[in-house]
Amino acid sequence: MRSVLIIILATSLTLVAHRLRGAGANLVGQEVAMALGFILIVSYLIGRVFPRAKLPMITGYMLTGVLFGPSLFRLVAPEWSAVSREALEDLSLLNHIALGLIAFTAGGELKISAIRQRWKTFFSITLIQSTSAFVGVGGLLFVLAPKLPGLSELSGPALAVTIVLLSCTAVAKSPATTIAVINESRSAGPMSDVALGVTVIKDMVVIGLFAASLSVSRAMMTPGEGPGLELALTLAWEVLGSILIGVVLGKTLSIIIEKLGEDLPLALLAIAFLAVYLAEHVHLHGLIICMTSGFVVENFSPHGEDFIHAVERYSLPVYVVFFTLAGADMKLQALGEVGGVASLLVVARAVFTYLGTWLGARLVKETQAIQNYGGLAFLGQAGVTLGFSVIISQSFPGVGETLSTIIVAAVAINQIVGPVAFRYALGKAGEIGMRKED
């Protein structure tokens, strides 16, 4: 009851403050602080309710962002939005910290001992699941294209490019969602290991697949242009260069951990922000850099436990802010524009991902839980996929905008459904609450 009263009070104060600002009160400059305070209080309290319904807390955070974000209120009363578009843009800098810390955790949780134990599973599921999603989604879109709004008017190279790139995005997964659900549910076991390992590997594989798909698509859309080898090499270097920088950062972190002691968590916040922020400006991948560095610290230094503990000290507020902003940034109007195609993409991706995971796990004789429920661990999508949508929109004027809208709408659905499905899978595997408290 107390939590409900706090939610009502905080929401009321925030909305009234926004109304006063709209009436000319001198609250300029305080909007970001109000939005951040609202997120840390209201979104956190709402998120705490969801585990009682056996739903992940991050779903509560995202729904809070959707309910009080600019996209929904734009349809009724923009001035009442608790998280305005301006505040959302200013707070987006916090996403760099969040993504960096999440990627540190992903790399740190990926232990060589687990890889050795299940390397066949990682390879089998990654290969078969990726192939199944790419080929299955592409084939279904090709067959149904004449009947789908947004695709029916396309033909020739434009249709082929659309199908190839949508199929590529169907392979992508969200490491941030995977890590968040595992951590908040305190899960540990084979399902958690496989979900994390395959997700991290796929994150690198899908970037290479996207590079190849984009190269082929550009050649198809531009008669006389070469196969785009230069583009493919550039994107390949982005992956390899990110891994190299990640190794160097990991070695550097090992030295820093010895020196800082109690100040380590604050240093990691700064390093996470700089790694992701600067990577964007030199055309590298911050997620891969931080995942690689976390992997190096965990497996090639004696400070792996200290590193993970330092990251987890700030994980809760980071998750609250990151996933609330993700919900607030969802383009709800996109669902109305291309909802049919996006829904088909979501369903087809889920079916072929599930089948690919089942077959990959069955071939290596994995546990029954992973065979039956493992496919539910790979439905969430976020940063990488949205990044693809931006590149596609910029690379193909006209058709690229339609493609981008479809992708954003599909991600919005997957990011709500994915965490719920993954937590359900962890529950069926009996892994929720199995992580030992230190």
GROMACS .gro file of C-alpha atoms in nm:
model
  438
    1MET     CA    1   0.000   0.000   0.000
    2ARG     CA    2   0.285   0.237   0.086
    3SER     CA    3   0.445   0.176  -0.254
    4VAL     CA    4   0.117   0.261  -0.428
    5LEU     CA    5   0.091   0.589  -0.238
    6ILE     CA    6   0.450   0.680  -0.325
    7ILE     CA    7   0.386   0.602  -0.693
    8ILE     CA    8   0.072   0.819  -0.696
    9LEU     CA    9   0.245   1.105  -0.513
   10ALA     CA   10   0.560   1.101  -0.727
   11THR     CA   11   0.360   1.076  -1.049
   12SER     CA   12   0.127   1.358  -0.947
   13LEU     CA   13   0.412   1.590  -0.849
   14THR     CA   14   0.599   1.521  -1.172
   15LEU     CA   15   0.295   1.579  -1.393
   16VAL     CA   16   0.198   1.898  -1.208
   17ALA     CA   17   0.554   2.024  -1.242
   18HIS     CA   18   0.535   1.966  -1.616
   19ARG     CA   19   0.207   2.158  -1.633
   20LEU     CA   20   0.362   2.448  -1.441
   21ARG     CA   21   0.653   2.448  -1.680
   22GLY     CA   22   0.410   2.463  -1.970
   23ALA     CA   23   0.238   2.758  -1.801
   24GLY     CA   24   0.566   2.947  -1.786
   25ALA     CA   25   0.690   2.865  -1.436
   26ASN     CA   26   1.064   2.883  -1.393
   27LEU     CA   27   1.144   2.514  -1.404
   28VAL     CA   28   1.364   2.521  -1.710
   29GLY     CA   29   1.675   2.316  -1.651
   30GLN     CA   30   1.504   2.093  -1.398
   31GLU     CA   31   1.319   1.873  -1.646
   32VAL     CA   32   1.597   1.615  -1.675
   33ALA     CA   33   1.634   1.595  -1.296
   34MET     CA   34   1.258   1.547  -1.256
   35ALA     CA   35   1.250   1.277  -1.522
   36LEU     CA   36   1.544   1.093  -1.366
   37GLY     CA   37   1.392   1.114  -1.019
   38PHE     CA   38   1.059   0.990  -1.154
   39ILE     CA   39   1.229   0.694  -1.322
   40LEU     CA   40   1.434   0.593  -1.017
   41ILE     CA   41   1.132   0.607  -0.783
   42VAL     CA   42   0.819   0.522  -0.981
   43SER     CA   43   0.965   0.282  -1.236
   44TYR     CA   44   1.156   0.095  -0.965
   45LEU     CA   45   0.845   0.054  -0.748
   46ILE     CA   46   0.630  -0.056  -1.041
   47GLY     CA   47   0.898  -0.304  -1.148
   48ARG     CA   48   0.897  -0.462  -0.801
   49VAL     CA   49   0.535  -0.567  -0.850
   50PHE     CA   50   0.598  -0.776  -1.159
   51PRO     CA   51   0.785  -1.074  -1.003
   52ARG     CA   52   0.469  -1.145  -0.801
   53ALA     CA   53   0.303  -1.226  -1.133
   54LYS     CA   54   0.612  -1.426  -1.238
   55LEU     CA   55   0.714  -1.152  -1.480
   56PRO     CA   56   1.061  -0.991  -1.498
   57MET     CA   57   1.110  -0.652  -1.337
   58ILE     CA   58   1.255  -0.507  -1.656
   59THR     CA   59   0.915  -0.557  -1.822
   60GLY     CA   60   0.774  -0.330  -1.551
   61TYR     CA   61   1.044  -0.074  -1.617
   62MET     CA   62   0.975  -0.075  -1.992
   63LEU     CA   63   0.598  -0.053  -1.948
   64THR     CA   64   0.648   0.243  -1.714
   65GLY     CA   65   0.848   0.412  -1.988
   66VAL     CA   66   0.575   0.337  -2.243
   67LEU     CA   67   0.295   0.464  -2.017
   68PHE     CA   68   0.466   0.787  -1.914
   69GLY     CA   69   0.686   0.847  -2.218
   70PRO     CA   70   0.641   1.093  -2.503
   71SER     CA   71   0.517   0.841  -2.759
   72LEU     CA   72   0.190   0.757  -2.578
   73PHE     CA   73   0.119   1.105  -2.444
   74ARG     CA   74   0.182   1.251  -2.787
   75LEU     CA   75  -0.152   1.099  -2.887
   76VAL     CA   76  -0.347   1.272  -2.608
   77ALA     CA   77  -0.162   1.543  -2.411
   78PRO     CA   78   0.213   1.587  -2.477
   79GLU     CA   79   0.253   1.836  -2.191
   80TRP     CA   80   0.156   1.566  -1.937
   81SER     CA   81   0.439   1.330  -2.030
   82ALA     CA   82   0.653   1.252  -1.724
   83VAL     CA   83   0.949   1.174  -1.950
   84SER     CA   84   0.943   1.427  -2.232
   85ARG     CA   85   1.120   1.387  -2.565
   86GLU     CA   86   1.374   1.652  -2.458
   87ALA     CA   87   1.449   1.476  -2.129
   88LEU     CA   88   1.474   1.145  -2.314
   89GLU     CA   89   1.739   1.287  -2.546
   90ASP     CA   90   1.938   1.437  -2.257
   91LEU     CA   91   1.921   1.117  -2.052
   92SER     CA   92   2.030   0.907  -2.349
   93LEU     CA   93   2.390   0.964  -2.238
   94LEU     CA   94   2.314   0.732  -1.945
   95ASN     CA   95   2.254   0.456  -2.200
   96HIS     CA   96   2.627   0.454  -2.269
   97ILE     CA   97   2.698   0.375  -1.905
   98ALA     CA   98   2.422   0.115  -1.893
   99LEU     CA   99   2.531  -0.063  -2.211
  100GLY     CA  100   2.893  -0.062  -2.097
  101LEU     CA  101   2.813  -0.214  -1.757
  102ILE     CA  102   2.576  -0.469  -1.908
  103ALA     CA  103   2.842  -0.570  -2.160
  104PHE     CA  104   3.105  -0.593  -1.884
  105THR     CA  105   2.873  -0.834  -1.703
  106ALA     CA  106   2.809  -1.037  -2.019
  107GLY     CA  107   3.180  -1.086  -2.078
  108GLY     CA  108   3.254  -1.148  -1.711
  109GLU     CA  109   2.986  -1.413  -1.682
  110LEU     CA  110   3.120  -1.601  -1.986
  111LYS     CA  111   3.375  -1.832  -1.831
  112ILE     CA  112   3.616  -2.047  -2.031
  113SER     CA  113   3.521  -2.346  -1.815
  114ALA     CA  114   3.158  -2.309  -1.926
  115ILE     CA  115   3.264  -2.267  -2.289
  116ARG     CA  116   3.476  -2.583  -2.275
  117GLN     CA  117   3.193  -2.774  -2.115
  118ARG     CA  118   2.934  -2.666  -2.372
  119TRP     CA  119   3.125  -2.550  -2.678
  120LYS     CA  120   2.937  -2.798  -2.898
  121THR     CA  121   2.607  -2.659  -2.773
  122PHE     CA  122   2.714  -2.299  -2.836
  123PHE     CA  123   2.831  -2.381  -3.188
  124SER     CA  124   2.533  -2.599  -3.278
  125ILE     CA  125   2.263  -2.364  -3.150
  126THR     CA  126   2.429  -2.051  -3.289
  127LEU     CA  127   2.471  -2.200  -3.636
  128ILE     CA  128   2.134  -2.374  -3.671
  129GLN     CA  129   1.929  -2.106  -3.495
  130SER     CA  130   2.082  -1.824  -3.704
  131THR     CA  131   2.036  -2.017  -4.028
  132SER     CA  132   1.679  -2.113  -3.939
  133ALA     CA  133   1.579  -1.755  -3.853
  134PHE     CA  134   1.745  -1.602  -4.159
  135VAL     CA  135   1.621  -1.853  -4.416
  136GLY     CA  136   1.282  -1.917  -4.256
  137VAL     CA  137   1.184  -1.553  -4.212
  138GLY     CA  138   1.317  -1.465  -4.557
  139GLY     CA  139   1.127  -1.746  -4.726
  140LEU     CA  140   0.801  -1.664  -4.550
  141LEU     CA  141   0.826  -1.293  -4.636
  142PHE     CA  142   0.898  -1.380  -5.000
  143VAL     CA  143   0.590  -1.601  -5.025
  144LEU     CA  144   0.356  -1.357  -4.847
  145ALA     CA  145   0.500  -1.030  -4.983
  146PRO     CA  146   0.222  -0.974  -5.244
  147LYS     CA  147  -0.038  -0.974  -4.964
  148LEU     CA  148   0.149  -0.763  -4.707
  149PRO     CA  149   0.095  -0.386  -4.681
  150GLY     CA  150   0.429  -0.211  -4.711
  151LEU     CA  151   0.576  -0.497  -4.916
  152SER     CA  152   0.308  -0.558  -5.180
  153GLU     CA  153   0.403  -0.243  -5.372
  154LEU     CA  154   0.770  -0.347  -5.390
  155SER     CA  155   0.922  -0.559  -5.663
  156GLY     CA  156   1.256  -0.660  -5.808
  157PRO     CA  157   1.569  -0.539  -5.625
  158ALA     CA  158   1.372  -0.331  -5.373
  159LEU     CA  159   1.173  -0.635  -5.258
  160ALA     CA  160   1.483  -0.855  -5.249
  161VAL     CA  161   1.673  -0.598  -5.041
  162THR     CA  162   1.380  -0.565  -4.801
  163ILE     CA  163   1.358  -0.940  -4.747
  164VAL     CA  164   1.735  -0.987  -4.707
  165LEU     CA  165   1.771  -0.709  -4.449
  166LEU     CA  166   1.458  -0.802  -4.251
  167SER     CA  167   1.584  -1.161  -4.241
  168CYS     CA  168   1.917  -1.038  -4.109
  169THR     CA  169   1.756  -0.843  -3.826
  170ALA     CA  170   1.558  -1.156  -3.734
  171VAL     CA  171   1.886  -1.318  -3.628
  172ALA     CA  172   1.982  -1.041  -3.384
  173LYS     CA  173   1.935  -1.077  -3.006
  174SER     CA  174   1.965  -0.843  -2.707
  175PRO     CA  175   2.256  -0.914  -2.468
  176ALA     CA  176   2.124  -0.639  -2.238
  177THR     CA  177   1.790  -0.815  -2.190
  178THR     CA  178   1.956  -1.154  -2.138
  179ILE     CA  179   2.191  -1.023  -1.870
  180ALA     CA  180   1.919  -0.823  -1.696
  181VAL     CA  181   1.677  -1.117  -1.666
  182ILE     CA  182   1.950  -1.355  -1.544
  183ASN     CA  183   2.074  -1.108  -1.283
  184GLU     CA  184   1.738  -0.992  -1.146
  185SER     CA  185   1.609  -1.349  -1.116
  186ARG     CA  186   1.940  -1.466  -0.962
  187SER     CA  187   1.942  -1.755  -1.208
  188ALA     CA  188   2.224  -2.002  -1.258
  189GLY     CA  189   2.254  -2.328  -1.447
  190PRO     CA  190   2.274  -2.477  -1.797
  191MET     CA  191   1.990  -2.265  -1.941
  192SER     CA  192   2.149  -1.943  -1.816
  193ASP     CA  193   2.492  -2.043  -1.946
  194VAL     CA  194   2.363  -2.142  -2.290
  195ALA     CA  195   2.143  -1.833  -2.326
  196LEU     CA  196   2.428  -1.600  -2.235
  197GLY     CA  197   2.696  -1.781  -2.436
  198VAL     CA  198   2.492  -1.808  -2.755
  199THR     CA  199   2.370  -1.448  -2.723
  200VAL     CA  200   2.723  -1.309  -2.690
  201ILE     CA  201   2.849  -1.517  -2.984
  202LYS     CA  202   2.547  -1.426  -3.198
  203ASP     CA  203   2.599  -1.057  -3.126
  204MET     CA  204   2.931  -1.078  -3.308
  205VAL     CA  205   2.806  -1.316  -3.579
  206VAL     CA  206   2.507  -1.099  -3.667
  207ILE     CA  207   2.725  -0.792  -3.719
  208GLY     CA  208   2.924  -0.985  -3.979
  209LEU     CA  209   2.603  -1.117  -4.134
  210PHE     CA  210   2.463  -0.765  -4.151
  211ALA     CA  211   2.781  -0.640  -4.317
  212ALA     CA  212   2.750  -0.905  -4.588
  213SER     CA  213   2.375  -0.846  -4.631
  214LEU     CA  214   2.419  -0.469  -4.657
  215SER     CA  215   2.699  -0.512  -4.909
  216VAL     CA  216   2.490  -0.740  -5.130
  217SER     CA  217   2.184  -0.516  -5.094
  218ARG     CA  218   2.373  -0.204  -5.201
  219ALA     CA  219   2.507  -0.385  -5.506
  220MET     CA  220   2.152  -0.495  -5.598
  221MET     CA  221   2.009  -0.144  -5.559
  222THR     CA  222   2.290   0.032  -5.747
  223PRO     CA  223   2.345  -0.108  -6.098
  224GLY     CA  224   2.710  -0.114  -6.194
  225GLU     CA  225   2.834  -0.088  -5.838
  226GLY     CA  226   3.082  -0.348  -5.717
  227PRO     CA  227   3.005  -0.613  -5.459
  228GLY     CA  228   3.077  -0.368  -5.176
  229LEU     CA  229   3.396  -0.541  -5.067
  230GLU     CA  230   3.526  -0.219  -4.915
  231LEU     CA  231   3.215  -0.189  -4.699
  232ALA     CA  232   3.240  -0.554  -4.592
  233LEU     CA  233   3.606  -0.510  -4.496
  234THR     CA  234   3.526  -0.192  -4.306
  235LEU     CA  235   3.252  -0.359  -4.103
  236ALA     CA  236   3.471  -0.665  -4.047
  237TRP     CA  237   3.742  -0.437  -3.911
  238GLU     CA  238   3.488  -0.279  -3.679
  239VAL     CA  239   3.436  -0.621  -3.521
  240LEU     CA  240   3.802  -0.729  -3.513
  241GLY     CA  241   3.918  -0.385  -3.403
  242SER     CA  242   3.663  -0.383  -3.123
  243ILE     CA  243   3.785  -0.722  -3.002
  244LEU     CA  244   4.147  -0.600  -3.007
  245ILE     CA  245   4.064  -0.283  -2.812
  246GLY     CA  246   3.861  -0.495  -2.570
  247VAL     CA  247   4.161  -0.718  -2.499
  248VAL     CA  248   4.378  -0.412  -2.429
  249LEU     CA  249   4.109  -0.260  -2.206
  250GLY     CA  250   4.070  -0.589  -2.021
  251LYS     CA  251   4.441  -0.604  -1.943
  252THR     CA  252   4.430  -0.240  -1.832
  253LEU     CA  253   4.131  -0.308  -1.607
  254SER     CA  254   4.321  -0.592  -1.441
  255ILE     CA  255   4.587  -0.341  -1.335
  256ILE     CA  256   4.331  -0.079  -1.230
  257ILE     CA  257   4.145  -0.327  -1.008
  258GLU     CA  258   4.460  -0.387  -0.803
  259LYS     CA  259   4.508  -0.014  -0.743
  260LEU     CA  260   4.159   0.121  -0.672
  261GLY     CA  261   3.994  -0.112  -0.424
  262GLU     CA  262   3.672   0.049  -0.293
  263ASP     CA  263   3.679   0.318  -0.564
  264LEU     CA  264   3.657   0.058  -0.841
  265PRO     CA  265   3.277   0.081  -0.903
  266LEU     CA  266   3.296   0.455  -0.971
  267ALA     CA  267   3.591   0.403  -1.205
  268LEU     CA  268   3.398   0.136  -1.395
  269LEU     CA  269   3.109   0.378  -1.448
  270ALA     CA  270   3.346   0.624  -1.613
  271ILE     CA  271   3.524   0.355  -1.816
  272ALA     CA  272   3.195   0.204  -1.935
  273PHE     CA  273   3.072   0.544  -2.051
  274LEU     CA  274   3.397   0.633  -2.230
  275ALA     CA  275   3.429   0.292  -2.397
  276VAL     CA  276   3.080   0.300  -2.549
  277TYR     CA  277   3.072   0.673  -2.622
  278LEU     CA  278   3.414   0.692  -2.787
  279ALA     CA  279   3.357   0.368  -2.979
  280GLU     CA  280   3.066   0.530  -3.162
  281HIS     CA  281   3.289   0.816  -3.275
  282VAL     CA  282   3.565   0.593  -3.414
  283HIS     CA  283   3.326   0.344  -3.579
  284LEU     CA  284   3.386   0.055  -3.339
  285HIS     CA  285   3.134  -0.142  -3.132
  286GLY     CA  286   3.125  -0.047  -2.764
  287LEU     CA  287   2.930  -0.360  -2.669
  288ILE     CA  288   3.195  -0.587  -2.819
  289ILE     CA  289   3.477  -0.385  -2.658
  290CYS     CA  290   3.324  -0.409  -2.311
  291MET     CA  291   3.219  -0.775  -2.350
  292THR     CA  292   3.571  -0.868  -2.459
  293SER     CA  293   3.733  -0.674  -2.174
  294GLY     CA  294   3.500  -0.836  -1.920
  295PHE     CA  295   3.586  -1.178  -2.063
  296VAL     CA  296   3.960  -1.103  -2.037
  297VAL     CA  297   3.936  -0.984  -1.676
  298GLU     CA  298   3.729  -1.286  -1.572
  299ASN     CA  299   3.939  -1.552  -1.743
  300PHE     CA  300   4.292  -1.411  -1.763
  301SER     CA  301   4.337  -1.229  -1.433
  302PRO     CA  302   4.287  -1.313  -1.064
  303HIS     CA  303   4.035  -1.030  -1.024
  304GLY     CA  304   3.728  -1.172  -1.196
  305GLU     CA  305   3.513  -1.190  -0.881
  306ASP     CA  306   3.610  -0.838  -0.771
  307PHE     CA  307   3.525  -0.710  -1.117
  308ILE     CA  308   3.177  -0.867  -1.128
  309HIS     CA  309   3.095  -0.754  -0.774
  310ALA     CA  310   3.194  -0.397  -0.859
  311VAL     CA  311   2.973  -0.397  -1.168
  312GLU     CA  312   2.676  -0.547  -0.984
  313ARG     CA  313   2.688  -0.278  -0.713
  314TYR     CA  314   2.533  -0.036  -0.961
  315SER     CA  315   2.336  -0.279  -1.174
  316LEU     CA  316   1.991  -0.211  -1.023
  317PRO     CA  317   1.968   0.167  -1.085
  318VAL     CA  318   2.135   0.115  -1.422
  319TYR     CA  319   1.872  -0.140  -1.529
  320VAL     CA  320   1.588   0.079  -1.402
  321VAL     CA  321   1.704   0.381  -1.602
  322PHE     CA  322   1.811   0.191  -1.915
  323PHE     CA  323   1.495  -0.014  -1.964
  324THR     CA  324   1.260   0.269  -1.866
  325LEU     CA  325   1.424   0.488  -2.129
  326ALA     CA  326   1.395   0.200  -2.378
  327GLY     CA  327   1.021   0.186  -2.311
  328ALA     CA  328   0.982   0.563  -2.330
  329ASP     CA  329   1.165   0.568  -2.662
  330MET     CA  330   0.938   0.312  -2.827
  331LYS     CA  331   0.768   0.458  -3.135
  332LEU     CA  332   0.410   0.346  -3.075
  333GLN     CA  333   0.291   0.517  -3.391
  334ALA     CA  334   0.514   0.277  -3.587
  335LEU     CA  335   0.299  -0.013  -3.468
  336GLY     CA  336  -0.004   0.144  -3.630
  337GLU     CA  337   0.173   0.213  -3.958
  338VAL     CA  338   0.325  -0.130  -4.022
  339GLY     CA  339   0.175  -0.340  -3.745
  340GLY     CA  340   0.076  -0.628  -3.974
  341VAL     CA  341   0.420  -0.682  -4.126
  342ALA     CA  342   0.592  -0.626  -3.790
  343SER     CA  343   0.364  -0.879  -3.619
  344LEU     CA  344   0.433  -1.136  -3.891
  345LEU     CA  345   0.806  -1.071  -3.853
  346VAL     CA  346   0.783  -1.119  -3.476
  347VAL     CA  347   0.584  -1.444  -3.500
  348ALA     CA  348   0.797  -1.589  -3.781
  349ARG     CA  349   1.117  -1.499  -3.598
  350ALA     CA  350   0.990  -1.660  -3.277
  351VAL     CA  351   0.886  -1.981  -3.453
  352PHE     CA  352   1.206  -2.027  -3.654
  353THR     CA  353   1.426  -1.926  -3.360
  354TYR     CA  354   1.252  -2.182  -3.141
  355LEU     CA  355   1.283  -2.457  -3.404
  356GLY     CA  356   1.649  -2.375  -3.467
  357THR     CA  357   1.728  -2.382  -3.096
  358TRP     CA  358   1.540  -2.708  -3.046
  359LEU     CA  359   1.721  -2.877  -3.335
  360GLY     CA  360   2.062  -2.739  -3.235
  361ALA     CA  361   2.018  -2.855  -2.875
  362ARG     CA  362   1.882  -3.194  -2.981
  363LEU     CA  363   2.177  -3.265  -3.212
  364VAL     CA  364   2.424  -3.230  -2.924
  365LYS     CA  365   2.193  -3.411  -2.677
  366GLU     CA  366   2.145  -3.112  -2.447
  367THR     CA  367   1.916  -3.127  -2.145
  368GLN     CA  368   1.543  -3.168  -2.205
  369ALA     CA  369   1.478  -2.825  -2.055
  370ILE     CA  370   1.708  -2.655  -2.306
  371GLN     CA  371   1.557  -2.852  -2.594
  372ASN     CA  372   1.200  -2.768  -2.495
  373TYR     CA  373   1.233  -2.414  -2.363
  374GLY     CA  374   1.570  -2.284  -2.485
  375GLY     CA  375   1.415  -2.111  -2.785
  376LEU     CA  376   1.225  -1.877  -2.551
  377ALA     CA  377   1.557  -1.731  -2.432
  378PHE     CA  378   1.630  -1.559  -2.764
  379LEU     CA  379   1.325  -1.344  -2.841
  380GLY     CA  380   1.428  -1.005  -2.697
  381GLN     CA  381   1.584  -0.743  -2.923
  382ALA     CA  382   1.723  -0.395  -2.862
  383GLY     CA  383   2.034  -0.188  -2.933
  384VAL     CA  384   2.206  -0.374  -3.216
  385THR     CA  385   1.883  -0.421  -3.411
  386LEU     CA  386   1.785  -0.056  -3.370
  387GLY     CA  387   2.133   0.041  -3.488
  388PHE     CA  388   2.075  -0.167  -3.800
  389SER     CA  389   1.748   0.018  -3.863
  390VAL     CA  390   1.927   0.354  -3.861
  391ILE     CA  391   2.194   0.232  -4.106
  392ILE     CA  392   1.928   0.085  -4.336
  393SER     CA  393   1.725   0.406  -4.333
  394GLN     CA  394   2.032   0.610  -4.426
  395SER     CA  395   2.159   0.365  -4.689
  396PHE     CA  396   1.838   0.320  -4.891
  397PRO     CA  397   1.629   0.637  -4.928
  398GLY     CA  398   1.262   0.553  -4.970
  399VAL     CA  399   1.250   0.180  -4.913
  400GLY     CA  400   1.492   0.217  -4.622
  401GLU     CA  401   1.244   0.431  -4.428
  402THR     CA  402   0.973   0.166  -4.462
  403LEU     CA  403   1.220  -0.102  -4.357
  404SER     CA  404   1.333   0.100  -4.057
  405THR     CA  405   0.974   0.152  -3.941
  406ILE     CA  406   0.901  -0.222  -3.964
  407ILE     CA  407   1.216  -0.306  -3.768
  408VAL     CA  408   1.145  -0.052  -3.493
  409ALA     CA  409   0.788  -0.181  -3.456
  410ALA     CA  410   0.908  -0.544  -3.435
  411VAL     CA  411   1.171  -0.454  -3.176
  412ALA     CA  412   0.905  -0.280  -2.966
  413ILE     CA  413   0.700  -0.601  -2.955
  414ASN     CA  414   1.000  -0.830  -2.898
  415GLN     CA  415   1.138  -0.616  -2.618
  416ILE     CA  416   0.812  -0.655  -2.425
  417VAL     CA  417   0.757  -1.025  -2.499
  418GLY     CA  418   1.122  -1.138  -2.485
  419PRO     CA  419   1.199  -1.087  -2.114
  420VAL     CA  420   0.872  -1.252  -2.011
  421ALA     CA  421   0.942  -1.556  -2.230
  422PHE     CA  422   1.300  -1.587  -2.104
  423ARG     CA  423   1.200  -1.572  -1.739
  424TYR     CA  424   0.939  -1.839  -1.807
  425ALA     CA  425   1.209  -2.060  -1.963
  426LEU     CA  426   1.438  -2.010  -1.663
  427GLY     CA  427   1.151  -2.103  -1.434
  428LYS     CA  428   1.075  -2.423  -1.628
  429ALA     CA  429   1.445  -2.512  -1.610
  430GLY     CA  430   1.439  -2.464  -1.231
  431GLU     CA  431   1.719  -2.207  -1.236
  432ILE     CA  432   1.551  -1.900  -1.084
  433GLY     CA  433   1.709  -1.814  -0.748
  434MET     CA  434   1.983  -2.075  -0.790
  435ARG     CA  435   2.273  -1.829  -0.800
  436LYS     CA  436   2.465  -1.836  -0.473
  437GLU     CA  437   2.469  -1.509  -0.280
  438ASP     CA  438   2.816  -1.391  -0.188
   0.00000   0.00000   0.00000
